[in-house]
Coordinates of C-alpha atoms and ligand atoms in Angstrom, one line a residue:
X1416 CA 153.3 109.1 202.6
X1417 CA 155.0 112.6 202.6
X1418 CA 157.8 113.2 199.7
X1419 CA 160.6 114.8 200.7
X1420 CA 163.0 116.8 198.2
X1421 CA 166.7 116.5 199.1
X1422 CA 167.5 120.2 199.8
X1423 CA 171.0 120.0 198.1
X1424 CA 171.8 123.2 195.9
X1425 CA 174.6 121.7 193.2
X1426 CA 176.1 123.5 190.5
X1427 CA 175.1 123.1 186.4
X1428 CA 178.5 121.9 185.7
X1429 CA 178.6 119.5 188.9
X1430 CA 175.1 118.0 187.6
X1431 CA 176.3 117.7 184.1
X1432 CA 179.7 115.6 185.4
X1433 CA 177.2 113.8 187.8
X1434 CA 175.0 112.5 184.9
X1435 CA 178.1 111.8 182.4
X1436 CA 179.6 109.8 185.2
X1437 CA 176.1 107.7 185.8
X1438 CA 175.7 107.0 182.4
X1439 CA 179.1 106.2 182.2
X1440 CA 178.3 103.2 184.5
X1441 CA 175.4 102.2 183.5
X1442 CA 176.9 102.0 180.4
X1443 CA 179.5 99.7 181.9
X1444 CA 177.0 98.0 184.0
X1445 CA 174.5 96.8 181.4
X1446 CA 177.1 95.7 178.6
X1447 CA 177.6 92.4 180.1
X1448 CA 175.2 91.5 183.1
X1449 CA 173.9 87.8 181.0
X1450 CA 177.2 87.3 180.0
X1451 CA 176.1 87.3 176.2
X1452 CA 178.6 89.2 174.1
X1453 CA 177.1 92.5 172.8
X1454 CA 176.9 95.6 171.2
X1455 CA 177.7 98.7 174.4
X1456 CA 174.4 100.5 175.4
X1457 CA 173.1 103.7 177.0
X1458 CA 170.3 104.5 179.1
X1459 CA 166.9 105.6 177.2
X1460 CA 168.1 104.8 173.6
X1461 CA 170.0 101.7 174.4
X1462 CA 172.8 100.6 171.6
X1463 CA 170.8 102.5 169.1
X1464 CA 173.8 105.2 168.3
X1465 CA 176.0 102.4 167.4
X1466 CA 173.5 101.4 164.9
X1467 CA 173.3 104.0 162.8
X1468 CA 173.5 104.5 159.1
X1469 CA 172.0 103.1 155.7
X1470 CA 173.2 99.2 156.6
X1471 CA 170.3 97.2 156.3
X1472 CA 169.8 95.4 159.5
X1473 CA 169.9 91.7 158.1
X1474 CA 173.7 93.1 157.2
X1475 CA 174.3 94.9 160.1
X1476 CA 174.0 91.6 162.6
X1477 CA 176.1 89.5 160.1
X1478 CA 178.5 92.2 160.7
X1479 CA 178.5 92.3 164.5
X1480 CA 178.4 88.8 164.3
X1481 CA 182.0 88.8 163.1
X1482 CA 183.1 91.3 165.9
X1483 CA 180.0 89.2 168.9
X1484 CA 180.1 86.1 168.0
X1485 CA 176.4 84.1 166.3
X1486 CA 174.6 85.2 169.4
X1487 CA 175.0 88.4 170.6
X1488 CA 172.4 91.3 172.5
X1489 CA 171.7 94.7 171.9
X1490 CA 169.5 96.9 172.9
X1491 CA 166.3 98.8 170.8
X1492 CA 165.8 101.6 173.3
X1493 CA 164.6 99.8 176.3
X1494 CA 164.1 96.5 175.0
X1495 CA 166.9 93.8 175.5
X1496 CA 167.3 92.6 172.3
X1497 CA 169.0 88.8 171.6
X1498 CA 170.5 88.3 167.3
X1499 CA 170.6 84.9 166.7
X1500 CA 173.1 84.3 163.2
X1501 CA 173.3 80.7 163.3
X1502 CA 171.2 77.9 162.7
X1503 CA 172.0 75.9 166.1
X1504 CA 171.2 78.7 168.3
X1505 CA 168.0 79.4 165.5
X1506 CA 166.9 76.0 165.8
X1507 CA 166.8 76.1 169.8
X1508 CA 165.0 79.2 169.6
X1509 CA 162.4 78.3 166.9
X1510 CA 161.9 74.5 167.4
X1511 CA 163.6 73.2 170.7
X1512 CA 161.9 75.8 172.7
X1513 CA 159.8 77.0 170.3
X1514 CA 157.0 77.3 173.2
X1515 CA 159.1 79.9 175.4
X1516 CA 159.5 82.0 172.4
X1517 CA 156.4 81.7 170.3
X1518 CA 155.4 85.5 171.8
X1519 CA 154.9 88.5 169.6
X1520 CA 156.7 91.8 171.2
X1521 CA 153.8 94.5 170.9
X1522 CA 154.6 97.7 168.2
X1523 CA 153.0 100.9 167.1
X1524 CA 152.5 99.9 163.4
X1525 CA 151.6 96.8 163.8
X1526 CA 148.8 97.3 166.4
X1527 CA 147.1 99.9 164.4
X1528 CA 147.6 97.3 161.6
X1529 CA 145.8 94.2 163.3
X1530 CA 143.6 96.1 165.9
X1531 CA 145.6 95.4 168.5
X1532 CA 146.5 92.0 167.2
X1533 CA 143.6 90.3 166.1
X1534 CA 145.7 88.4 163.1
X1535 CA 147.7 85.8 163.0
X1536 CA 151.2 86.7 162.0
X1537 CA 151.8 89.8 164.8
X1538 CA 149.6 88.7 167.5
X1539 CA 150.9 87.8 170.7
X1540 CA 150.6 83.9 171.4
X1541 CA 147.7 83.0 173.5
X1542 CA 145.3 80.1 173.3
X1543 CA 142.7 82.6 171.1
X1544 CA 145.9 82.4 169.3
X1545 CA 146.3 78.7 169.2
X1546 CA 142.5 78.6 168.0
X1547 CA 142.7 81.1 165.6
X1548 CA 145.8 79.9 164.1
X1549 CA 144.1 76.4 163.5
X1550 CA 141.3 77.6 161.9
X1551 CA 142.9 79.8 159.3
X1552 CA 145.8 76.5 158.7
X1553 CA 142.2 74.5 158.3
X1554 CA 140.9 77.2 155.9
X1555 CA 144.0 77.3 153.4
X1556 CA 143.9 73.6 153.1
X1557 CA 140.7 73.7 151.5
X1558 CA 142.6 75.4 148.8
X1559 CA 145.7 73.9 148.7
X1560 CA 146.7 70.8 148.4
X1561 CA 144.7 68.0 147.5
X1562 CA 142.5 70.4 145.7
X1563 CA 142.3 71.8 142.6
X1564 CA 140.8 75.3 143.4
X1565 CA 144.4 77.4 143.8
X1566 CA 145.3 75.5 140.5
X1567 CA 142.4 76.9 138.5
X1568 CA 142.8 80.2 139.9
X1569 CA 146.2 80.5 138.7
X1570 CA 145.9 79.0 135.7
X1571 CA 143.5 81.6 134.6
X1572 CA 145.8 84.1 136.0
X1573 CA 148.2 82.8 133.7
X1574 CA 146.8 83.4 130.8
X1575 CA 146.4 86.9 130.8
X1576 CA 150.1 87.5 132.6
X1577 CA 151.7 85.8 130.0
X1578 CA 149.3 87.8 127.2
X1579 CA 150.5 91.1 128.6
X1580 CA 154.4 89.9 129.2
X1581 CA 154.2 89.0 125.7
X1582 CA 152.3 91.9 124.5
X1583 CA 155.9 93.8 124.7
X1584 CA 156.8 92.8 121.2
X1585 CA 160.6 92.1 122.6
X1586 CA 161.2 95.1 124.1
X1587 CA 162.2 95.9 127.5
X1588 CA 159.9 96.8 130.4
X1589 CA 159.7 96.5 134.6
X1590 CA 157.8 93.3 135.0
X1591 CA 156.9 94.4 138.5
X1592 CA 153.5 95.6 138.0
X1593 CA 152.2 92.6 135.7
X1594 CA 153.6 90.0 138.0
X1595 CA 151.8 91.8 140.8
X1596 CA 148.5 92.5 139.4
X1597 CA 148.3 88.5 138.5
X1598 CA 149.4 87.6 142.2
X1599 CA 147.1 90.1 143.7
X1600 CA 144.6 89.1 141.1
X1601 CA 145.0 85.2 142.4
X1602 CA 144.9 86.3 146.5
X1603 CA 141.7 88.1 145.8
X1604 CA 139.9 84.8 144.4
X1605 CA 141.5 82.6 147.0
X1606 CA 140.8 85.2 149.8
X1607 CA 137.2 87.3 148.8
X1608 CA 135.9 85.3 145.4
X1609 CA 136.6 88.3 143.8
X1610 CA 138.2 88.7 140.3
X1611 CA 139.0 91.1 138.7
X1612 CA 140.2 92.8 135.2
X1613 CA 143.7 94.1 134.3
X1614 CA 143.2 97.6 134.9
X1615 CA 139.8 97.1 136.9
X1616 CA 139.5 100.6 139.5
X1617 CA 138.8 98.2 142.9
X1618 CA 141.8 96.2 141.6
X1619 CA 143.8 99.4 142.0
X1620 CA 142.7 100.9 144.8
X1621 CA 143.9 97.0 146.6
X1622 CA 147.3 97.6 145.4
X1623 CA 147.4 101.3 146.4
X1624 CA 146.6 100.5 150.4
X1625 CA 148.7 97.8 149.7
X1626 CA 151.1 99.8 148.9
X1627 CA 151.1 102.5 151.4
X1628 CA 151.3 100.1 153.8
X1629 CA 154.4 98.2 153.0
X1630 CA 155.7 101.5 152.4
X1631 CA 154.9 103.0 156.5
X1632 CA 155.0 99.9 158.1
X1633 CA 157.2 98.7 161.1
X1634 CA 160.1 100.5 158.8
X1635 CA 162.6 100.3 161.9
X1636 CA 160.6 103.3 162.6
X1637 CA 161.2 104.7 166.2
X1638 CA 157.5 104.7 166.9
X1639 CA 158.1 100.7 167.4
X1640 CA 161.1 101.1 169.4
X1641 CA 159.5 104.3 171.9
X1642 CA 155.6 104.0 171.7
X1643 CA 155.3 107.0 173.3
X1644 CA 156.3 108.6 170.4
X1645 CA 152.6 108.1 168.6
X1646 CA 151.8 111.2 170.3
X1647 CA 154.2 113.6 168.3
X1648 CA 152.7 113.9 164.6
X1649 CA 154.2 111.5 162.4
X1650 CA 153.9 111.6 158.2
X1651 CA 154.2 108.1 157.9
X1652 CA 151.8 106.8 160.9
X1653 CA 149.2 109.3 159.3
X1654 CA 149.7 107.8 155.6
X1655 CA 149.8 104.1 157.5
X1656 CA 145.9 105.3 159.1
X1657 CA 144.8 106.5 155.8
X1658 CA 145.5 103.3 153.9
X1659 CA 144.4 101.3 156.9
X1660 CA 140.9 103.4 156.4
X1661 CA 140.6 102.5 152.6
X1662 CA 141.4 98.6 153.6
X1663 CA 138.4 98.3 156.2
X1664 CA 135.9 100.1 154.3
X1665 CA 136.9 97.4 151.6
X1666 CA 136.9 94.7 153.6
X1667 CA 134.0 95.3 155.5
X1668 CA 131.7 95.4 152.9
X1669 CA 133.5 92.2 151.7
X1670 CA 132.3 90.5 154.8
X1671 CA 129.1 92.0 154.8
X1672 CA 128.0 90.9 151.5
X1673 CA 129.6 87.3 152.5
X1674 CA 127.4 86.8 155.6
X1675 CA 124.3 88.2 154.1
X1676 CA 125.3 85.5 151.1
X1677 CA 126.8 82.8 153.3
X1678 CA 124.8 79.3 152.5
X1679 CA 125.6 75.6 153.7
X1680 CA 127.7 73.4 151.3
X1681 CA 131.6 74.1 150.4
X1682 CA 132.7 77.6 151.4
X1683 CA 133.1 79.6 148.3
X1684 CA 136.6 81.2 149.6
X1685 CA 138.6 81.5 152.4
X1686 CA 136.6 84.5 153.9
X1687 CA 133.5 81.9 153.6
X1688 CA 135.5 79.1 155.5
X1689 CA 136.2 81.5 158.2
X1690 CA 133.5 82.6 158.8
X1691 CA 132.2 79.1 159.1
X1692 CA 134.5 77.8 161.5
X1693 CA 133.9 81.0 163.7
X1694 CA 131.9 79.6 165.6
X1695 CA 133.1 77.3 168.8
X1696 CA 134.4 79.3 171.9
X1697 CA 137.7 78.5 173.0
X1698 CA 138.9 76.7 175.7
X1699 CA 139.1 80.2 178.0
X1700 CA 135.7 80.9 176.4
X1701 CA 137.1 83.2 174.0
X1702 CA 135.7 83.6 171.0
X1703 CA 137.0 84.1 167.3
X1704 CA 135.2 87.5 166.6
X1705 CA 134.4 89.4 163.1
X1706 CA 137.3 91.6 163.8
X1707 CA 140.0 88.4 164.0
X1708 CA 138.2 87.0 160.8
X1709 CA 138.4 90.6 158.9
X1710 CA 142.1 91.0 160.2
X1711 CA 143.1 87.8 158.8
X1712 CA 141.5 87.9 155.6
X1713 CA 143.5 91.1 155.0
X1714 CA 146.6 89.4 156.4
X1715 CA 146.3 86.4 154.4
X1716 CA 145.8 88.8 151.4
X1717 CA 148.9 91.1 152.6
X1718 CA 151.6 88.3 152.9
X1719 CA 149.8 86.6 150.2
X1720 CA 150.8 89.5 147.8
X1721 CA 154.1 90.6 148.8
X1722 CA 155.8 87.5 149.3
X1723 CA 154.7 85.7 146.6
X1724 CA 155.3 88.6 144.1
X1725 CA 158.5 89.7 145.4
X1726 CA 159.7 85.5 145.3
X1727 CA 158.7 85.6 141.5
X1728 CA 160.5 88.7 140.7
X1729 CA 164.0 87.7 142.5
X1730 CA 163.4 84.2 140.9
X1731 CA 163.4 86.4 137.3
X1732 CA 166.5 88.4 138.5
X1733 CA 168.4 85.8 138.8
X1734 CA 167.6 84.0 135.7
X1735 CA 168.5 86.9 133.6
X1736 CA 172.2 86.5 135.2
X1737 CA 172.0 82.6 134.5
X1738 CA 170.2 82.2 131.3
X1739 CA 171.7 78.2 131.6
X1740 CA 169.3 77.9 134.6
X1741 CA 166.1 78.6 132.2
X1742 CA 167.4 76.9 129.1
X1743 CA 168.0 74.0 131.8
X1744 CA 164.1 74.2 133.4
X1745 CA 162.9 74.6 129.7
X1746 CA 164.6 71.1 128.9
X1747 CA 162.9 69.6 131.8
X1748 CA 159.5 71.4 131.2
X1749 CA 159.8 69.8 127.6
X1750 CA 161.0 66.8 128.6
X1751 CA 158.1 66.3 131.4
X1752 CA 155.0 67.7 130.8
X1753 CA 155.2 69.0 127.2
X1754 CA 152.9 71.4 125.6
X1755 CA 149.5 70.7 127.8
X1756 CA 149.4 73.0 130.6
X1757 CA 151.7 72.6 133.9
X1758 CA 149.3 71.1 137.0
X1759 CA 150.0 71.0 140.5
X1760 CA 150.5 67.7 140.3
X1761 CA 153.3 68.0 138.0
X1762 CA 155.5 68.8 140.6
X1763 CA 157.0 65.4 141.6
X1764 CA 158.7 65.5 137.8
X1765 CA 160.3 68.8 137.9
X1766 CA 162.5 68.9 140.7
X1767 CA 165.1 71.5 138.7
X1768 CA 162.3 73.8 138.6
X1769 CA 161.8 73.6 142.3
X1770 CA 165.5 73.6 143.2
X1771 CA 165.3 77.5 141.2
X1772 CA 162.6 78.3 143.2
X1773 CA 164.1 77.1 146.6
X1774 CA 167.8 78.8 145.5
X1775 CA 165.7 82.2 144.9
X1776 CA 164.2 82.3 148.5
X1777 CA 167.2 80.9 150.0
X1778 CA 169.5 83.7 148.4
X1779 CA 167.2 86.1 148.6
X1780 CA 164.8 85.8 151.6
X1781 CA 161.9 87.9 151.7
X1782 CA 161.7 88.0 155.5
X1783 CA 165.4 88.0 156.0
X1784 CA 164.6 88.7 159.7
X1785 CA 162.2 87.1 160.6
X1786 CA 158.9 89.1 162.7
X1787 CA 160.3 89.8 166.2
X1788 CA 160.2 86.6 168.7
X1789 CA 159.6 87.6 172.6
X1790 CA 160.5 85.3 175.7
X1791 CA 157.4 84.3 177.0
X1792 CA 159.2 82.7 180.0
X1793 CA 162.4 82.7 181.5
X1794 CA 164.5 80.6 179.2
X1795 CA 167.8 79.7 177.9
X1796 CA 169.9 80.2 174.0
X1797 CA 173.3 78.6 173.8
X1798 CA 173.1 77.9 178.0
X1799 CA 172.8 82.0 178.2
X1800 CA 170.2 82.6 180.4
X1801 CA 167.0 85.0 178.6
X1802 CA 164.3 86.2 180.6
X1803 CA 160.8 86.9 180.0
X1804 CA 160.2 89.5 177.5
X1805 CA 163.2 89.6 175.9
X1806 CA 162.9 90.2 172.1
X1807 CA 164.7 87.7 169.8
X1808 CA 165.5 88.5 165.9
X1809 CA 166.6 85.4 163.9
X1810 CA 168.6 86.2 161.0
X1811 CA 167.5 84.2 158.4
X1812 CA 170.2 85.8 155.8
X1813 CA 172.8 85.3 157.9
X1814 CA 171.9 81.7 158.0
X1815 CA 170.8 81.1 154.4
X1816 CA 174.9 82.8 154.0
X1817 CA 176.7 80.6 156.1
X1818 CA 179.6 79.3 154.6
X1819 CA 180.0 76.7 157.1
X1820 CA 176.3 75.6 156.0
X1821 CA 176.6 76.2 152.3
X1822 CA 179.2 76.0 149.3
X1823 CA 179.9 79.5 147.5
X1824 CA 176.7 81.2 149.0
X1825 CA 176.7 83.9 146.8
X1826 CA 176.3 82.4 143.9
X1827 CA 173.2 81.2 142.7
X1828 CA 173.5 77.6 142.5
X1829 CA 170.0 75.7 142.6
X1830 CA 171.6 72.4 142.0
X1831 CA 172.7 72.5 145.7
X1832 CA 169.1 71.3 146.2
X1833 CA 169.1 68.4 144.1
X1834 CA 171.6 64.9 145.1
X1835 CA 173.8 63.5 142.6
X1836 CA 170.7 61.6 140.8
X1837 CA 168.8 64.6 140.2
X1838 CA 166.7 63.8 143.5
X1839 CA 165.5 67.2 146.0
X1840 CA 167.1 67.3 148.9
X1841 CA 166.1 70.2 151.7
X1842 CA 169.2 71.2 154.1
X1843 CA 168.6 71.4 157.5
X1844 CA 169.5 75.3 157.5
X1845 CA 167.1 76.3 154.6
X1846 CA 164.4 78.1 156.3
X1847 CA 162.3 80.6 154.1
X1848 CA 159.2 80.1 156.4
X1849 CA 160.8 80.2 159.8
X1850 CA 160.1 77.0 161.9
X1851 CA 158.6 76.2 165.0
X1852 CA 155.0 77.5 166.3
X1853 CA 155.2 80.5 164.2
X1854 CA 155.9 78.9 161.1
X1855 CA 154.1 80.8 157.7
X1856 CA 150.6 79.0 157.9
X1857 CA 150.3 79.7 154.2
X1858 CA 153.7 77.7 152.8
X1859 CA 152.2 75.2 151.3
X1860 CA 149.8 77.5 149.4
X1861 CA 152.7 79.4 148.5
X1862 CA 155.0 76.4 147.3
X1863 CA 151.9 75.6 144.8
X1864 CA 151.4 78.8 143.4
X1865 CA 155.1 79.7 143.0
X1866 CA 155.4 76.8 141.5
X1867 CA 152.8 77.2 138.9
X1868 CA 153.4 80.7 138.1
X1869 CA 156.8 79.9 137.7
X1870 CA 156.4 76.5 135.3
X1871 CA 153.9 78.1 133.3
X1872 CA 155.8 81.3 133.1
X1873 CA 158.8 79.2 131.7
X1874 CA 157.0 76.8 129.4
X1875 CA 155.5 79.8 127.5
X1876 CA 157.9 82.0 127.5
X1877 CA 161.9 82.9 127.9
X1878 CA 163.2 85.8 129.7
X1879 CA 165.8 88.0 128.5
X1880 CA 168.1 90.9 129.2
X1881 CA 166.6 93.6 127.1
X1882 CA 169.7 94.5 124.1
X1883 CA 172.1 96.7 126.0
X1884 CA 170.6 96.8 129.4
X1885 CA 173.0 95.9 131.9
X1886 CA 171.6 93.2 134.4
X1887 CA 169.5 93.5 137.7
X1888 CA 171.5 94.7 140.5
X1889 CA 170.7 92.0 142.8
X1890 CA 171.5 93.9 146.5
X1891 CA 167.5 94.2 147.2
X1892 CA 165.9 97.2 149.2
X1893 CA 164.1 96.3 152.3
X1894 CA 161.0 97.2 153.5
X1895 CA 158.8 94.7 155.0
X1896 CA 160.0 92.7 152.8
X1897 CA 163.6 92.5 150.8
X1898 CA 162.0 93.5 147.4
X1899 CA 164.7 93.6 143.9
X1900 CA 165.5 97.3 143.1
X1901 CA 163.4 97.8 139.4
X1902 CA 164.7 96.0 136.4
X1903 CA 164.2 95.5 133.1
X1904 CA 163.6 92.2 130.9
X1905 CA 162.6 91.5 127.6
X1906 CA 160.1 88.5 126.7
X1907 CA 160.2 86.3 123.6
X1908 CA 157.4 83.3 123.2
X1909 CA 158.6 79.9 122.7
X1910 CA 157.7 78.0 119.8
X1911 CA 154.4 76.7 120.1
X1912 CA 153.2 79.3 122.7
X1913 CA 152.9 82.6 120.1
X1914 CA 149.5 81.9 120.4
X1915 CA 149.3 83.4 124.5
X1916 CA 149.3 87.0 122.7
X1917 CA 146.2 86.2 121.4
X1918 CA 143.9 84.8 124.9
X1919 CA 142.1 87.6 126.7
Ligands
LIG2890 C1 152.1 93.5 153.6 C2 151.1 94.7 153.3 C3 149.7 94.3 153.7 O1 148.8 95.4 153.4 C4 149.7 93.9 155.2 C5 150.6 92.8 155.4 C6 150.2 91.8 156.2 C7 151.0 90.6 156.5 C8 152.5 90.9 156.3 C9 152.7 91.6 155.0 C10 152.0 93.0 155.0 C11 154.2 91.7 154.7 C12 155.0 90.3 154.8 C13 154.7 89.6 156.1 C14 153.2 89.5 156.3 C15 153.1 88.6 157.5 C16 154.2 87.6 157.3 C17 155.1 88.1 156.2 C18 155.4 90.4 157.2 C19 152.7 94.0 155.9 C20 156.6 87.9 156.4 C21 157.5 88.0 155.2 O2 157.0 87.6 157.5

């Protein structure tokens, strides 16, 4: 077919008012085509110049919200974007048709992250998916519940956490890096069988890739929005490759020494049990591959870290503004279980001590958007039409902040999750782990090890506002996740537990 170009001569100005007036309407044009409120848009970078400046996003949405309404669109670039605020229009979208919008949108970061999304958390949905998924929830229940393998790991943990918290003497320190050395220390043994020493050089290097990668990854970069962009050299996409690089040469030899060890009988840790449930195609004839089981050891060990970590040090922020909420977990601690050590199934009898840890993830969310949902299908939100491949962020703060949904939400008040007798009680709008088909597969793991940090952290030991340090600011940085900014707290042994400085 022959191309013809138009032979019209214009003007610069004349082609300069021509593409002011176009965008002008397409402006106009695409603000309200579904009919859902929204923020105004361009062509190429969408709403994105209404969206600048240091606001947080989880912030930002509550405030369009005000201005849009609980559902509103927006648009990343190219890519029609739905907020969902509320928990009506979250519950439609995460549970009633959880199906049409179980899909993962694909991004820059996370691809080189997953090769090409063979985890579980940022892969697309598919049936490989489906399989995958089951086999890793299959896996962590070896663990978990039911069995006494998390508890042992983190009771040994324990012990030398609590030796170094105490080994500050009463004065003031970050507890960041002790917390997170015994969490990483517990995901290693659950994940690889491998434990380590305080201090131990492997141990490091794990936290250092770790680290680079929470610090490069999907950051609200552009790279995510405009993939094109990967071409252009990019600082924190080279740092992201680098730590990437240390992770697989880690893991791989991880594996490799598995399989070369792998025997019959119970699987040793959760790289073991995937690696023996690798085996049956699925129903497309796909199969689970050694890439999919590397990528979600290292994601299991990823979210395994940072959330649980970052949980345990809002949980301690907030108790050094509400010292009442220790003293009152101490009394139950005492009153409960006493000077033997806390065990899983000690949880039935402390329900205060939950309610702190359910207050802390509710107030303080580590995903408080949750990983990007795409439209797999044409579908609907609130009876406003949404079609295929449109991205949806649910706003879990904005949700866990309702004051329709919740008293004072603000304030740290864990006693909203207990009844008048002292009893739990779960609102229908507390939703840490998201919901639906892309709900955390590792919850309950988590639940049991927060839980058992936390108890055995408390029983030992009280936490206190180092003398003349003002207390944590509590408005969070986010990354990947919504960590506390650094803080201070001193430590003092309670009576009976002196002894901790003196194990390990
Ligand atoms: C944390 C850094 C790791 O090196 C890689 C990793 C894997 C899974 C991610 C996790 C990071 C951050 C927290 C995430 C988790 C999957 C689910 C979890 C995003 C990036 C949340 C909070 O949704």
């Amino acid at each position: 077919m022959a191309t013809y170009v138009f032979p019209v001569t214009v003007s610069p100005l004349l082609t300069v008012l021509l593409v002011l007036a176009a965008l002008a309407i397409l402006a106009a044009l695409g603000q309200r085509s579904s009919g859902m409120p929204g923020l105004p848009r361009l062509p190429v970078v969408g709403s994105l110049p209404w969206m600048t400046g240091t606001t947080p996003p989880h912030l930002l949405f509550m405030k369009f919200g005000r201005k849009y309404g609980p559902l509103f669109e927006l648009y990343l670039g190219p890519h029609r974007t739905v907020v969902v605020n509320d928990h009506d229009h979250a519950r439609e979208v995460l549970l009633q048709r959880g199906r049409d919008f179980a899909g993962r949108p694909s991004m820059v970061t996370t691809d080189l992250l997953t090769r090409g999304g063979k985890d579980i958390a940022f892969s697309d949905y598919s049936p490989l998916w489906k399989l995958h998924r089951r086999l890793v929830h299959s896996s962590f229940a070896l663990f978990g519940e039911g069995s006494s393998r998390l508890q042992d790991i983190v009771l040994s943990e324990v012990d030398g956490l609590c030796a170094e918290l105490l080994s500050s003497n009463g004065r003031g320190f970050d507890p960041s890096l002790a917390v997170t050395t015994a969490v990483t220390n517990v995901v290693c043994t659950l994940v690889f069988g491998t434990t380590y020493k305080h201090g131990d050089g492997e141990l490091q290097e794990v936290m250092r890739y770790n680290d680079g990668i929470v610090q490069t990854i999907t950051r609200g970069g552009l790279v995510d929005i405009f993939s094109w962009m990967k071409v252009f050299p990019n600082e924190s996409l080279s740092k992201l490759r680098a730590c990437i690089r240390v992770r697989d040469c880690l893991l791989t030899q991880k594996l490799h020494e598995h399989k070369a060890t792998l025997s019959e009988g119970d699987p040793r840790d959760l790289l073991d049990a995937l690696l023996k449930g690798q085996g049956s195609p699925g129903p497309d004839g796909t199969v689970i591959t050694d890439d999919h089981v590397l990528m979600t050891a290292a994601e299991a060990f990823g979210a395994g870290v940072e959330t649980t970590s970052t949980t345990l040090l809002w949980v301690l922020a907030y108790l050094l503004h509400h010292p009442e909420v220790q003293e009152k977990a101490q009394r139950e601690l005492d009153e409960e279980v006493g000077e033997r050590a806390v065990r899983a199934a000690d949880r039935g009898r402390l329900p205060y001590l939950d309610s702190i840890i359910n207050e802390g993830m509710r107030i303080r969310p580590v995903s408080p958007v949750l990983i990007p949902h795409i439209a797999m299908s044409d579908s609907s939100i609130g009876g406003h039409a949404i079609c295929r491949g449109t991205r949806v962020l649910v706003n879990m703060w904005a949700i866990h902040h309702d004051p329709d949904h919740w008293d004072q939400p603000d304030l740290f008040k864990p006693d909203r999750f207990l009844d008048d007798q002292g009893q739990r009680v779960t609102p229908s709008c507390f939703l840490p782990f998201g919901a639906g088909p892309r709900i955390c597969v590792g919850e309950s793991l988590a639940r049991m090890e927060l839980f058992l940090f936390l108890s055995s952290m408390l029983q030992r030991m009280s936490f206190m506002l180092p003398g003349g340090a003002t207390p944590p600011n509590l408005q969070g940085r986010l990354g990947v996740v919504l960590q506390p900014l650094p803080y201070k707290v001193a430590v003092r042994p309670r009576a009976g537990w002196e002894v901790s400085t003196h194990v390990n």
